[in-house]
Amino acid sequence: MLIGLTDPLVEGEPVEIELGFESGESQRLEAPVQRIVVEEQGQHGHAHAHDHKHDHAH
């Protein structure tokens, strides 16, 4: 969850994220905004996104 956003997120643009830890330390990082695609659960019992592949051979 991102808290304190002042502008809308734009897909593909970088966003700066600050992580706060219980120790009181923090770390800043930058990551591109990406759309998350969620599908309904299928017969395998978990959701799939469109941009990756799974090996379902068990």
mmCIF file with all atom_site columns, N, CA and C in Angstrom:
data_model
loop_
_atom_site.group_PDB
_atom_site.id
_atom_site.type_symbol
_atom_site.label_atom_id
_atom_site.label_alt_id
_atom_site.label_comp_id
_atom_site.label_asym_id
_atom_site.label_entity_id
_atom_site.label_seq_id
_atom_site.pdbx_PDB_ins_code
_atom_site.Cartn_x
_atom_site.Cartn_y
_atom_site.Cartn_z
_atom_site.occupancy
_atom_site.B_iso_or_equiv
_atom_site.pdbx_formal_charge
_atom_site.auth_seq_id
_atom_site.auth_comp_id
_atom_site.auth_asym_id
_atom_site.auth_atom_id
_atom_site.pdbx_PDB_model_num
ATOM 1   N N  . MET A 1 1  ? 0.852   -1.166  0.000   1.00 0.00 ? 1  MET A N  1
ATOM 2   C CA . MET A 1 1  ? 0.000   0.000   0.000   1.00 0.00 ? 1  MET A CA 1
ATOM 3   C C  . MET A 1 1  ? 0.899   1.231   0.000   1.00 0.00 ? 1  MET A C  1
ATOM 4   N N  . LEU A 1 2  ? 0.546   2.168   -0.838  1.00 0.00 ? 2  LEU A N  1
ATOM 5   C CA . LEU A 1 2  ? 1.287   3.428   -0.869  1.00 0.00 ? 2  LEU A CA 1
ATOM 6   C C  . LEU A 1 2  ? 0.474   4.481   -0.130  1.00 0.00 ? 2  LEU A C  1
ATOM 7   N N  . ILE A 1 3  ? 1.110   5.156   0.816   1.00 0.00 ? 3  ILE A N  1
ATOM 8   C CA . ILE A 1 3  ? 0.438   6.145   1.659   1.00 0.00 ? 3  ILE A CA 1
ATOM 9   C C  . ILE A 1 3  ? 1.018   7.521   1.360   1.00 0.00 ? 3  ILE A C  1
ATOM 10  N N  . GLY A 1 4  ? 0.167   8.520   1.359   1.00 0.00 ? 4  GLY A N  1
ATOM 11  C CA . GLY A 1 4  ? 0.626   9.892   1.210   1.00 0.00 ? 4  GLY A CA 1
ATOM 12  C C  . GLY A 1 4  ? 0.878   10.309  -0.231  1.00 0.00 ? 4  GLY A C  1
ATOM 13  N N  . LEU A 1 5  ? 0.203   9.670   -1.191  1.00 0.00 ? 5  LEU A N  1
ATOM 14  C CA . LEU A 1 5  ? 0.383   10.057  -2.584  1.00 0.00 ? 5  LEU A CA 1
ATOM 15  C C  . LEU A 1 5  ? -0.137  11.470  -2.801  1.00 0.00 ? 5  LEU A C  1
ATOM 16  N N  . THR A 1 6  ? 0.627   12.269  -3.518  1.00 0.00 ? 6  THR A N  1
ATOM 17  C CA . THR A 1 6  ? 0.204   13.645  -3.807  1.00 0.00 ? 6  THR A CA 1
ATOM 18  C C  . THR A 1 6  ? -0.224  13.815  -5.252  1.00 0.00 ? 6  THR A C  1
ATOM 19  N N  . ASP A 1 7  ? 0.155   12.870  -6.109  1.00 0.00 ? 7  ASP A N  1
ATOM 20  C CA . ASP A 1 7  ? -0.215  12.905  -7.520  1.00 0.00 ? 7  ASP A CA 1
ATOM 21  C C  . ASP A 1 7  ? -0.665  11.509  -7.936  1.00 0.00 ? 7  ASP A C  1
ATOM 22  N N  . PRO A 1 8  ? -1.477  11.398  -9.009  1.00 0.00 ? 8  PRO A N  1
ATOM 23  C CA . PRO A 1 8  ? -1.868  10.075  -9.483  1.00 0.00 ? 8  PRO A CA 1
ATOM 24  C C  . PRO A 1 8  ? -0.657  9.313   -10.030 1.00 0.00 ? 8  PRO A C  1
ATOM 25  N N  . LEU A 1 9  ? -0.693  7.994   -9.922  1.00 0.00 ? 9  LEU A N  1
ATOM 26  C CA . LEU A 1 9  ? 0.374   7.160   -10.467 1.00 0.00 ? 9  LEU A CA 1
ATOM 27  C C  . LEU A 1 9  ? 0.187   7.038   -11.973 1.00 0.00 ? 9  LEU A C  1
ATOM 28  N N  . VAL A 1 10 ? 1.292   7.084   -12.711 1.00 0.00 ? 10 VAL A N  1
ATOM 29  C CA . VAL A 1 10 ? 1.262   6.969   -14.167 1.00 0.00 ? 10 VAL A CA 1
ATOM 30  C C  . VAL A 1 10 ? 2.044   5.720   -14.553 1.00 0.00 ? 10 VAL A C  1
ATOM 31  N N  . GLU A 1 11 ? 1.374   4.788   -15.246 1.00 0.00 ? 11 GLU A N  1
ATOM 32  C CA . GLU A 1 11 ? 2.014   3.537   -15.634 1.00 0.00 ? 11 GLU A CA 1
ATOM 33  C C  . GLU A 1 11 ? 3.290   3.807   -16.422 1.00 0.00 ? 11 GLU A C  1
ATOM 34  N N  . GLY A 1 12 ? 4.369   3.125   -16.018 1.00 0.00 ? 12 GLY A N  1
ATOM 35  C CA . GLY A 1 12 ? 5.666   3.268   -16.680 1.00 0.00 ? 12 GLY A CA 1
ATOM 36  C C  . GLY A 1 12 ? 6.561   4.325   -16.058 1.00 0.00 ? 12 GLY A C  1
ATOM 37  N N  . GLU A 1 13 ? 6.002   5.261   -15.314 1.00 0.00 ? 13 GLU A N  1
ATOM 38  C CA . GLU A 1 13 ? 6.792   6.311   -14.676 1.00 0.00 ? 13 GLU A CA 1
ATOM 39  C C  . GLU A 1 13 ? 7.372   5.790   -13.355 1.00 0.00 ? 13 GLU A C  1
ATOM 40  N N  . PRO A 1 14 ? 8.549   6.254   -12.966 1.00 0.00 ? 14 PRO A N  1
ATOM 41  C CA . PRO A 1 14 ? 9.127   5.802   -11.694 1.00 0.00 ? 14 PRO A CA 1
ATOM 42  C C  . PRO A 1 14 ? 8.427   6.459   -10.501 1.00 0.00 ? 14 PRO A C  1
ATOM 43  N N  . VAL A 1 15 ? 8.375   5.738   -9.403  1.00 0.00 ? 15 VAL A N  1
ATOM 44  C CA . VAL A 1 15 ? 7.845   6.267   -8.155  1.00 0.00 ? 15 VAL A CA 1
ATOM 45  C C  . VAL A 1 15 ? 8.870   5.971   -7.057  1.00 0.00 ? 15 VAL A C  1
ATOM 46  N N  . GLU A 1 16 ? 9.092   6.938   -6.175  1.00 0.00 ? 16 GLU A N  1
ATOM 47  C CA . GLU A 1 16 ? 10.017  6.738   -5.065  1.00 0.00 ? 16 GLU A CA 1
ATOM 48  C C  . GLU A 1 16 ? 9.239   6.161   -3.890  1.00 0.00 ? 16 GLU A C  1
ATOM 49  N N  . ILE A 1 17 ? 9.771   5.120   -3.299  1.00 0.00 ? 17 ILE A N  1
ATOM 50  C CA . ILE A 1 17 ? 9.130   4.426   -2.181  1.00 0.00 ? 17 ILE A CA 1
ATOM 51  C C  . ILE A 1 17 ? 10.090  4.445   -0.998  1.00 0.00 ? 17 ILE A C  1
ATOM 52  N N  . GLU A 1 18 ? 9.573   4.776   0.179   1.00 0.00 ? 18 GLU A N  1
ATOM 53  C CA . GLU A 1 18 ? 10.390  4.725   1.389   1.00 0.00 ? 18 GLU A CA 1
ATOM 54  C C  . GLU A 1 18 ? 9.858   3.611   2.275   1.00 0.00 ? 18 GLU A C  1
ATOM 55  N N  . LEU A 1 19 ? 10.729  2.675   2.608   1.00 0.00 ? 19 LEU A N  1
ATOM 56  C CA . LEU A 1 19 ? 10.376  1.559   3.472   1.00 0.00 ? 19 LEU A CA 1
ATOM 57  C C  . LEU A 1 19 ? 10.822  1.890   4.887   1.00 0.00 ? 19 LEU A C  1
ATOM 58  N N  . GLY A 1 20 ? 9.910   1.746   5.855   1.00 0.00 ? 20 GLY A N  1
ATOM 59  C CA . GLY A 1 20 ? 10.242  1.973   7.256   1.00 0.00 ? 20 GLY A CA 1
ATOM 60  C C  . GLY A 1 20 ? 10.281  0.656   8.006   1.00 0.00 ? 20 GLY A C  1
ATOM 61  N N  . PHE A 1 21 ? 11.327  0.432   8.762   1.00 0.00 ? 21 PHE A N  1
ATOM 62  C CA . PHE A 1 21 ? 11.513  -0.824  9.481   1.00 0.00 ? 21 PHE A CA 1
ATOM 63  C C  . PHE A 1 21 ? 11.313  -0.621  10.978  1.00 0.00 ? 21 PHE A C  1
ATOM 64  N N  . GLU A 1 22 ? 10.986  -1.701  11.693  1.00 0.00 ? 22 GLU A N  1
ATOM 65  C CA . GLU A 1 22 ? 10.763  -1.644  13.136  1.00 0.00 ? 22 GLU A CA 1
ATOM 66  C C  . GLU A 1 22 ? 11.971  -1.087  13.880  1.00 0.00 ? 22 GLU A C  1
ATOM 67  N N  . SER A 1 23 ? 13.155  -1.289  13.337  1.00 0.00 ? 23 SER A N  1
ATOM 68  C CA . SER A 1 23 ? 14.383  -0.801  13.983  1.00 0.00 ? 23 SER A CA 1
ATOM 69  C C  . SER A 1 23 ? 14.491  0.719   13.935  1.00 0.00 ? 23 SER A C  1
ATOM 70  N N  . GLY A 1 24 ? 13.599  1.351   13.172  1.00 0.00 ? 24 GLY A N  1
ATOM 71  C CA . GLY A 1 24 ? 13.665  2.796   13.020  1.00 0.00 ? 24 GLY A CA 1
ATOM 72  C C  . GLY A 1 24 ? 14.412  3.224   11.769  1.00 0.00 ? 24 GLY A C  1
ATOM 73  N N  . GLU A 1 25 ? 15.099  2.280   11.148  1.00 0.00 ? 25 GLU A N  1
ATOM 74  C CA . GLU A 1 25 ? 15.808  2.580   9.913   1.00 0.00 ? 25 GLU A CA 1
ATOM 75  C C  . GLU A 1 25 ? 14.812  2.672   8.767   1.00 0.00 ? 25 GLU A C  1
ATOM 76  N N  . SER A 1 26 ? 15.220  3.366   7.716   1.00 0.00 ? 26 SER A N  1
ATOM 77  C CA . SER A 1 26 ? 14.395  3.437   6.524   1.00 0.00 ? 26 SER A CA 1
ATOM 78  C C  . SER A 1 26 ? 15.286  3.302   5.303   1.00 0.00 ? 26 SER A C  1
ATOM 79  N N  . GLN A 1 27 ? 14.671  2.912   4.213   1.00 0.00 ? 27 GLN A N  1
ATOM 80  C CA . GLN A 1 27 ? 15.391  2.765   2.956   1.00 0.00 ? 27 GLN A CA 1
ATOM 81  C C  . GLN A 1 27 ? 14.503  3.287   1.838   1.00 0.00 ? 27 GLN A C  1
ATOM 82  N N  . ARG A 1 28 ? 15.076  4.071   0.943   1.00 0.00 ? 28 ARG A N  1
ATOM 83  C CA . ARG A 1 28 ? 14.332  4.599   -0.204  1.00 0.00 ? 28 ARG A CA 1
ATOM 84  C C  . ARG A 1 28 ? 14.745  3.830   -1.452  1.00 0.00 ? 28 ARG A C  1
ATOM 85  N N  . LEU A 1 29 ? 13.772  3.580   -2.306  1.00 0.00 ? 29 LEU A N  1
ATOM 86  C CA . LEU A 1 29 ? 14.055  2.960   -3.586  1.00 0.00 ? 29 LEU A CA 1
ATOM 87  C C  . LEU A 1 29 ? 13.116  3.530   -4.632  1.00 0.00 ? 29 LEU A C  1
ATOM 88  N N  . GLU A 1 30 ? 13.444  3.312   -5.879  1.00 0.00 ? 30 GLU A N  1
ATOM 89  C CA . GLU A 1 30 ? 12.630  3.804   -6.981  1.00 0.00 ? 30 GLU A CA 1
ATOM 90  C C  . GLU A 1 30 ? 12.221  2.613   -7.829  1.00 0.00 ? 30 GLU A C  1
ATOM 91  N N  . ALA A 1 31 ? 10.951  2.578   -8.231  1.00 0.00 ? 31 ALA A N  1
ATOM 92  C CA . ALA A 1 31 ? 10.440  1.476   -9.038  1.00 0.00 ? 31 ALA A CA 1
ATOM 93  C C  . ALA A 1 31 ? 9.432   2.024   -10.038 1.00 0.00 ? 31 ALA A C  1
ATOM 94  N N  . PRO A 1 32 ? 9.347   1.402   -11.225 1.00 0.00 ? 32 PRO A N  1
ATOM 95  C CA . PRO A 1 32 ? 8.367   1.861   -12.204 1.00 0.00 ? 32 PRO A CA 1
ATOM 96  C C  . PRO A 1 32 ? 6.955   1.434   -11.799 1.00 0.00 ? 32 PRO A C  1
ATOM 97  N N  . VAL A 1 33 ? 5.984   2.260   -12.112 1.00 0.00 ? 33 VAL A N  1
ATOM 98  C CA . VAL A 1 33 ? 4.582   1.925   -11.858 1.00 0.00 ? 33 VAL A CA 1
ATOM 99  C C  . VAL A 1 33 ? 4.161   0.906   -12.910 1.00 0.00 ? 33 VAL A C  1
ATOM 100 N N  . GLN A 1 34 ? 3.573   -0.210  -12.466 1.00 0.00 ? 34 GLN A N  1
ATOM 101 C CA . GLN A 1 34 ? 3.100   -1.245  -13.378 1.00 0.00 ? 34 GLN A CA 1
ATOM 102 C C  . GLN A 1 34 ? 1.660   -1.592  -13.048 1.00 0.00 ? 34 GLN A C  1
ATOM 103 N N  . ARG A 1 35 ? 0.884   -1.865  -14.085 1.00 0.00 ? 35 ARG A N  1
ATOM 104 C CA . ARG A 1 35 ? -0.502  -2.294  -13.907 1.00 0.00 ? 35 ARG A CA 1
ATOM 105 C C  . ARG A 1 35 ? -0.492  -3.754  -13.466 1.00 0.00 ? 35 ARG A C  1
ATOM 106 N N  . ILE A 1 36 ? -1.319  -4.079  -12.500 1.00 0.00 ? 36 ILE A N  1
ATOM 107 C CA . ILE A 1 36 ? -1.471  -5.459  -12.044 1.00 0.00 ? 36 ILE A CA 1
ATOM 108 C C  . ILE A 1 36 ? -2.778  -5.989  -12.611 1.00 0.00 ? 36 ILE A C  1
ATOM 109 N N  . VAL A 1 37 ? -2.697  -7.110  -13.315 1.00 0.00 ? 37 VAL A N  1
ATOM 110 C CA . VAL A 1 37 ? -3.883  -7.725  -13.896 1.00 0.00 ? 37 VAL A CA 1
ATOM 111 C C  . VAL A 1 37 ? -4.197  -8.965  -13.076 1.00 0.00 ? 37 VAL A C  1
ATOM 112 N N  . VAL A 1 38 ? -5.406  -9.018  -12.534 1.00 0.00 ? 38 VAL A N  1
ATOM 113 C CA . VAL A 1 38 ? -5.830  -10.149 -11.713 1.00 0.00 ? 38 VAL A CA 1
ATOM 114 C C  . VAL A 1 38 ? -6.977  -10.841 -12.414 1.00 0.00 ? 38 VAL A C  1
ATOM 115 N N  . GLU A 1 39 ? -6.849  -12.144 -12.597 1.00 0.00 ? 39 GLU A N  1
ATOM 116 C CA . GLU A 1 39 ? -7.911  -12.945 -13.185 1.00 0.00 ? 39 GLU A CA 1
ATOM 117 C C  . GLU A 1 39 ? -8.600  -13.722 -12.081 1.00 0.00 ? 39 GLU A C  1
ATOM 118 N N  . GLU A 1 40 ? -9.783  -14.223 -12.396 1.00 0.00 ? 40 GLU A N  1
ATOM 119 C CA . GLU A 1 40 ? -10.475 -15.076 -11.435 1.00 0.00 ? 40 GLU A CA 1
ATOM 120 C C  . GLU A 1 40 ? -9.685  -16.353 -11.250 1.00 0.00 ? 40 GLU A C  1
ATOM 121 N N  . GLN A 1 41 ? -9.866  -16.996 -10.092 1.00 0.00 ? 41 GLN A N  1
ATOM 122 C CA . GLN A 1 41 ? -9.145  -18.230 -9.824  1.00 0.00 ? 41 GLN A CA 1
ATOM 123 C C  . GLN A 1 41 ? -9.579  -19.308 -10.800 1.00 0.00 ? 41 GLN A C  1
ATOM 124 N N  . GLY A 1 42 ? -8.603  -20.023 -11.334 1.00 0.00 ? 42 GLY A N  1
ATOM 125 C CA . GLY A 1 42 ? -8.879  -21.100 -12.274 1.00 0.00 ? 42 GLY A CA 1
ATOM 126 C C  . GLY A 1 42 ? -8.843  -22.438 -11.577 1.00 0.00 ? 42 GLY A C  1
ATOM 127 N N  . GLN A 1 43 ? -8.745  -23.475 -12.354 1.00 0.00 ? 43 GLN A N  1
ATOM 128 C CA . GLN A 1 43 ? -8.782  -24.832 -11.814 1.00 0.00 ? 43 GLN A CA 1
ATOM 129 C C  . GLN A 1 43 ? -7.557  -25.180 -10.979 1.00 0.00 ? 43 GLN A C  1
ATOM 130 N N  . HIS A 1 44 ? -6.501  -24.381 -11.055 1.00 0.00 ? 44 HIS A N  1
ATOM 131 C CA . HIS A 1 44 ? -5.286  -24.675 -10.292 1.00 0.00 ? 44 HIS A CA 1
ATOM 132 C C  . HIS A 1 44 ? -5.311  -24.058 -8.902  1.00 0.00 ? 44 HIS A C  1
ATOM 133 N N  . GLY A 1 45 ? -6.358  -23.288 -8.579  1.00 0.00 ? 45 GLY A N  1
ATOM 134 C CA . GLY A 1 45 ? -6.494  -22.765 -7.236  1.00 0.00 ? 45 GLY A CA 1
ATOM 135 C C  . GLY A 1 45 ? -5.743  -21.484 -6.954  1.00 0.00 ? 45 GLY A C  1
ATOM 136 N N  . HIS A 1 46 ? -5.232  -20.811 -7.989  1.00 0.00 ? 46 HIS A N  1
ATOM 137 C CA . HIS A 1 46 ? -4.579  -19.530 -7.771  1.00 0.00 ? 46 HIS A CA 1
ATOM 138 C C  . HIS A 1 46 ? -4.760  -18.650 -8.994  1.00 0.00 ? 46 HIS A C  1
ATOM 139 N N  . ALA A 1 47 ? -4.666  -17.348 -8.780  1.00 0.00 ? 47 ALA A N  1
ATOM 140 C CA . ALA A 1 47 ? -4.860  -16.385 -9.862  1.00 0.00 ? 47 ALA A CA 1
ATOM 141 C C  . ALA A 1 47 ? -3.606  -16.307 -10.722 1.00 0.00 ? 47 ALA A C  1
ATOM 142 N N  . HIS A 1 48 ? -3.781  -15.931 -11.967 1.00 0.00 ? 48 HIS A N  1
ATOM 143 C CA . HIS A 1 48 ? -2.681  -15.770 -12.913 1.00 0.00 ? 48 HIS A CA 1
ATOM 144 C C  . HIS A 1 48 ? -2.663  -14.349 -13.439 1.00 0.00 ? 48 HIS A C  1
ATOM 145 N N  . ALA A 1 49 ? -1.497  -13.789 -13.613 1.00 0.00 ? 49 ALA A N  1
ATOM 146 C CA . ALA A 1 49 ? -1.347  -12.509 -14.306 1.00 0.00 ? 49 ALA A CA 1
ATOM 147 C C  . ALA A 1 49 ? -0.980  -12.819 -15.756 1.00 0.00 ? 49 ALA A C  1
ATOM 148 N N  . HIS A 1 50 ? -1.191  -11.874 -16.637 1.00 0.00 ? 50 HIS A N  1
ATOM 149 C CA . HIS A 1 50 ? -0.947  -12.090 -18.061 1.00 0.00 ? 50 HIS A CA 1
ATOM 150 C C  . HIS A 1 50 ? 0.520   -12.056 -18.437 1.00 0.00 ? 50 HIS A C  1
ATOM 151 N N  . ASP A 1 51 ? 1.368   -11.481 -17.612 1.00 0.00 ? 51 ASP A N  1
ATOM 152 C CA . ASP A 1 51 ? 2.731   -11.236 -18.040 1.00 0.00 ? 51 ASP A CA 1
ATOM 153 C C  . ASP A 1 51 ? 3.769   -12.236 -17.554 1.00 0.00 ? 51 ASP A C  1
ATOM 154 N N  . HIS A 1 52 ? 3.337   -13.403 -17.104 1.00 0.00 ? 52 HIS A N  1
ATOM 155 C CA . HIS A 1 52 ? 4.317   -14.414 -16.724 1.00 0.00 ? 52 HIS A CA 1
ATOM 156 C C  . HIS A 1 52 ? 3.760   -15.809 -16.994 1.00 0.00 ? 52 HIS A C  1
ATOM 157 N N  . LYS A 1 53 ? 4.659   -16.802 -16.985 1.00 0.00 ? 53 LYS A N  1
ATOM 158 C CA . LYS A 1 53 ? 4.261   -18.169 -17.286 1.00 0.00 ? 53 LYS A CA 1
ATOM 159 C C  . LYS A 1 53 ? 4.519   -19.046 -16.072 1.00 0.00 ? 53 LYS A C  1
ATOM 160 N N  . HIS A 1 54 ? 3.706   -20.077 -15.938 1.00 0.00 ? 54 HIS A N  1
ATOM 161 C CA . HIS A 1 54 ? 3.868   -21.058 -14.874 1.00 0.00 ? 54 HIS A CA 1
ATOM 162 C C  . HIS A 1 54 ? 4.122   -22.422 -15.492 1.00 0.00 ? 54 HIS A C  1
ATOM 163 N N  . ASP A 1 55 ? 4.907   -23.223 -14.824 1.00 0.00 ? 55 ASP A N  1
ATOM 164 C CA . ASP A 1 55 ? 5.079   -24.619 -15.218 1.00 0.00 ? 55 ASP A CA 1
ATOM 165 C C  . ASP A 1 55 ? 4.173   -25.426 -14.310 1.00 0.00 ? 55 ASP A C  1
ATOM 166 N N  . HIS A 1 56 ? 3.076   -25.928 -14.871 1.00 0.00 ? 56 HIS A N  1
ATOM 167 C CA . HIS A 1 56 ? 2.081   -26.654 -14.071 1.00 0.00 ? 56 HIS A CA 1
ATOM 168 C C  . HIS A 1 56 ? 2.294   -28.161 -14.081 1.00 0.00 ? 56 HIS A C  1
ATOM 169 N N  . ALA A 1 57 ? 3.428   -28.639 -14.553 1.00 0.00 ? 57 ALA A N  1
ATOM 170 C CA . ALA A 1 57 ? 3.705   -30.077 -14.530 1.00 0.00 ? 57 ALA A CA 1
ATOM 171 C C  . ALA A 1 57 ? 4.013   -30.476 -13.086 1.00 0.00 ? 57 ALA A C  1
ATOM 172 N N  . HIS A 1 58 ? 3.239   -31.373 -12.554 1.00 0.00 ? 58 HIS A N  1
ATOM 173 C CA . HIS A 1 58 ? 3.420   -31.790 -11.148 1.00 0.00 ? 58 HIS A CA 1
ATOM 174 C C  . HIS A 1 58 ? 3.813   -33.239 -11.086 1.00 0.00 ? 58 HIS A C  1
#
